[in-house]
């Protein structure tokens, strides 16, 4: 497995544990359907949460969450819509980002609730 894939997997595992520690119920990890992929789908009380995980070894070139650009947000929103319709879900939804800096000297997790919203 490529080094960046290993880092991404480590970050996702950290994010899952972080969310579990907050009391989230993890529903899906690395959910895929058609052209869509969502890192984590969880339930936080009465909300369904779609989580994008970004992991970097440094924030020298910018914080990991800055990589969740508009086109990525749009793709996540479309995937979430597909998931909701496929599973006939009737819950409020939100989009979070878990940004992780992970290297030999640092393990920093930044959980951004309601990181972005679907455009109306």
Tab-separated table of C-alpha atoms in Angstrom:
chain	number	residue	atom	x	y	z
A	1	UNK	CA	0.000	0.000	0.000
A	2	UNK	CA	1.298	3.470	-0.885
A	3	UNK	CA	2.513	5.684	1.949
A	4	UNK	CA	-0.282	8.246	1.454
A	5	UNK	CA	-2.896	5.443	1.552
A	6	UNK	CA	-1.457	4.156	4.832
A	7	UNK	CA	-1.579	7.682	6.271
A	8	UNK	CA	-5.182	8.095	5.105
A	9	UNK	CA	-6.206	4.787	6.681
A	10	UNK	CA	-4.513	5.733	9.969
A	11	UNK	CA	-6.320	9.068	9.908
A	12	UNK	CA	-9.688	7.439	9.286
A	13	UNK	CA	-9.123	5.007	12.165
A	14	UNK	CA	-8.243	7.935	14.445
A	15	UNK	CA	-11.333	9.837	13.288
A	16	UNK	CA	-13.608	6.856	13.946
A	17	UNK	CA	-12.230	6.445	17.466
A	18	UNK	CA	-12.458	10.195	18.088
A	19	UNK	CA	-16.123	10.260	17.036
A	20	UNK	CA	-16.941	7.139	19.073
A	21	UNK	CA	-15.400	8.816	22.123
A	22	UNK	CA	-17.808	11.722	21.551
A	23	UNK	CA	-20.708	9.278	21.612
A	24	UNK	CA	-21.354	9.057	17.877
A	25	UNK	CA	-22.743	5.805	16.519
A	26	UNK	CA	-20.684	4.799	13.484
A	27	UNK	CA	-22.949	3.525	10.712
A	28	UNK	CA	-20.587	3.235	7.744
A	29	UNK	CA	-16.855	3.535	7.140
A	30	UNK	CA	-15.650	4.120	3.575
A	31	UNK	CA	-19.160	3.851	2.140
A	32	UNK	CA	-19.121	3.570	-1.647
A	33	UNK	CA	-21.839	3.479	-4.265
A	34	UNK	CA	-21.474	4.276	-7.947
A	35	UNK	CA	-19.188	7.310	-8.169
A	36	UNK	CA	-19.694	8.306	-4.529
A	37	UNK	CA	-17.514	7.712	-1.487
A	38	UNK	CA	-18.026	9.009	2.025
A	39	UNK	CA	-15.349	8.409	4.647
A	40	UNK	CA	-17.634	8.081	7.686
A	41	UNK	CA	-21.385	8.112	8.136
A	42	UNK	CA	-22.412	8.403	11.766
A	43	UNK	CA	-25.333	9.326	13.941
A	44	UNK	CA	-24.988	12.053	16.552
A	45	UNK	CA	-28.167	12.048	18.630
A	46	UNK	CA	-30.928	12.808	16.102
A	47	UNK	CA	-28.610	13.880	13.264
A	48	UNK	CA	-27.054	11.857	10.483
A	49	UNK	CA	-23.493	13.078	10.013
A	50	UNK	CA	-21.466	12.720	6.827
A	51	UNK	CA	-17.788	13.068	7.699
A	52	UNK	CA	-14.890	13.839	5.388
A	53	UNK	CA	-11.508	12.925	6.900
A	54	UNK	CA	-8.364	14.716	5.745
A	55	UNK	CA	-4.999	13.583	7.081
A	56	UNK	CA	-1.645	15.227	6.490
A	57	UNK	CA	1.825	14.821	7.971
A	58	UNK	CA	2.176	18.597	8.310
A	59	UNK	CA	0.122	21.732	7.990
A	60	UNK	CA	3.039	23.615	6.432
A	61	UNK	CA	1.185	23.959	3.124
A	62	UNK	CA	-2.171	24.634	4.808
A	63	UNK	CA	-4.530	22.962	7.222
A	64	UNK	CA	-5.912	19.596	6.078
A	65	UNK	CA	-9.493	20.892	6.111
A	66	UNK	CA	-8.570	23.436	3.434
A	67	UNK	CA	-8.429	20.512	0.990
A	68	UNK	CA	-12.216	20.105	1.235
A	69	UNK	CA	-12.789	22.537	-1.602
A	70	UNK	CA	-16.139	23.461	-3.151
A	71	UNK	CA	-16.062	20.682	-5.770
A	72	UNK	CA	-15.361	18.076	-3.061
A	73	UNK	CA	-18.182	19.475	-0.940
A	74	UNK	CA	-20.565	19.264	-3.883
A	75	UNK	CA	-19.583	15.645	-4.517
A	76	UNK	CA	-20.101	14.754	-0.828
A	77	UNK	CA	-23.508	16.428	-0.835
A	78	UNK	CA	-24.543	14.443	-3.924
A	79	UNK	CA	-23.317	11.222	-2.306
A	80	UNK	CA	-25.164	12.002	0.915
A	81	UNK	CA	-28.351	12.678	-1.048
A	82	UNK	CA	-27.982	9.325	-2.800
A	83	UNK	CA	-27.381	7.557	0.537
A	84	UNK	CA	-30.405	9.214	2.162
A	85	UNK	CA	-32.704	8.297	-0.712
A	86	UNK	CA	-31.386	4.724	-1.029
A	87	UNK	CA	-31.890	4.089	2.669
A	88	UNK	CA	-35.101	6.108	3.064
A	89	UNK	CA	-33.644	8.116	5.936
A	90	UNK	CA	-35.706	10.789	7.642
A	91	UNK	CA	-33.201	12.545	9.906
A	92	UNK	CA	-31.641	15.974	9.949
A	93	UNK	CA	-28.209	15.814	8.317
A	94	UNK	CA	-24.978	17.710	8.546
A	95	UNK	CA	-21.499	17.651	7.062
A	96	UNK	CA	-18.457	17.557	9.322
A	97	UNK	CA	-14.749	17.494	8.568
A	98	UNK	CA	-12.190	15.759	10.758
A	99	UNK	CA	-8.775	17.211	9.950
A	100	UNK	CA	-5.755	15.346	11.270
A	101	UNK	CA	-2.066	16.198	11.373
A	102	UNK	CA	-0.189	13.002	12.082
A	103	UNK	CA	3.570	12.525	12.236
A	104	UNK	CA	6.249	11.229	14.612
A	105	UNK	CA	5.995	14.255	16.909
A	106	UNK	CA	2.361	15.291	16.574
A	107	UNK	CA	-1.163	13.878	16.544
A	108	UNK	CA	-3.631	16.729	16.186
A	109	UNK	CA	-7.355	16.224	15.516
A	110	UNK	CA	-9.580	19.139	14.531
A	111	UNK	CA	-13.291	18.275	14.356
A	112	UNK	CA	-15.265	20.871	12.432
A	113	UNK	CA	-18.994	20.439	12.959
A	114	UNK	CA	-21.206	21.822	10.208
A	115	UNK	CA	-18.132	22.444	8.083
A	116	UNK	CA	-20.321	23.256	5.076
A	117	UNK	CA	-23.944	23.255	4.026
A	118	UNK	CA	-25.810	22.049	0.945
A	119	UNK	CA	-26.574	24.901	-1.401
A	120	UNK	CA	-30.239	25.724	-1.710
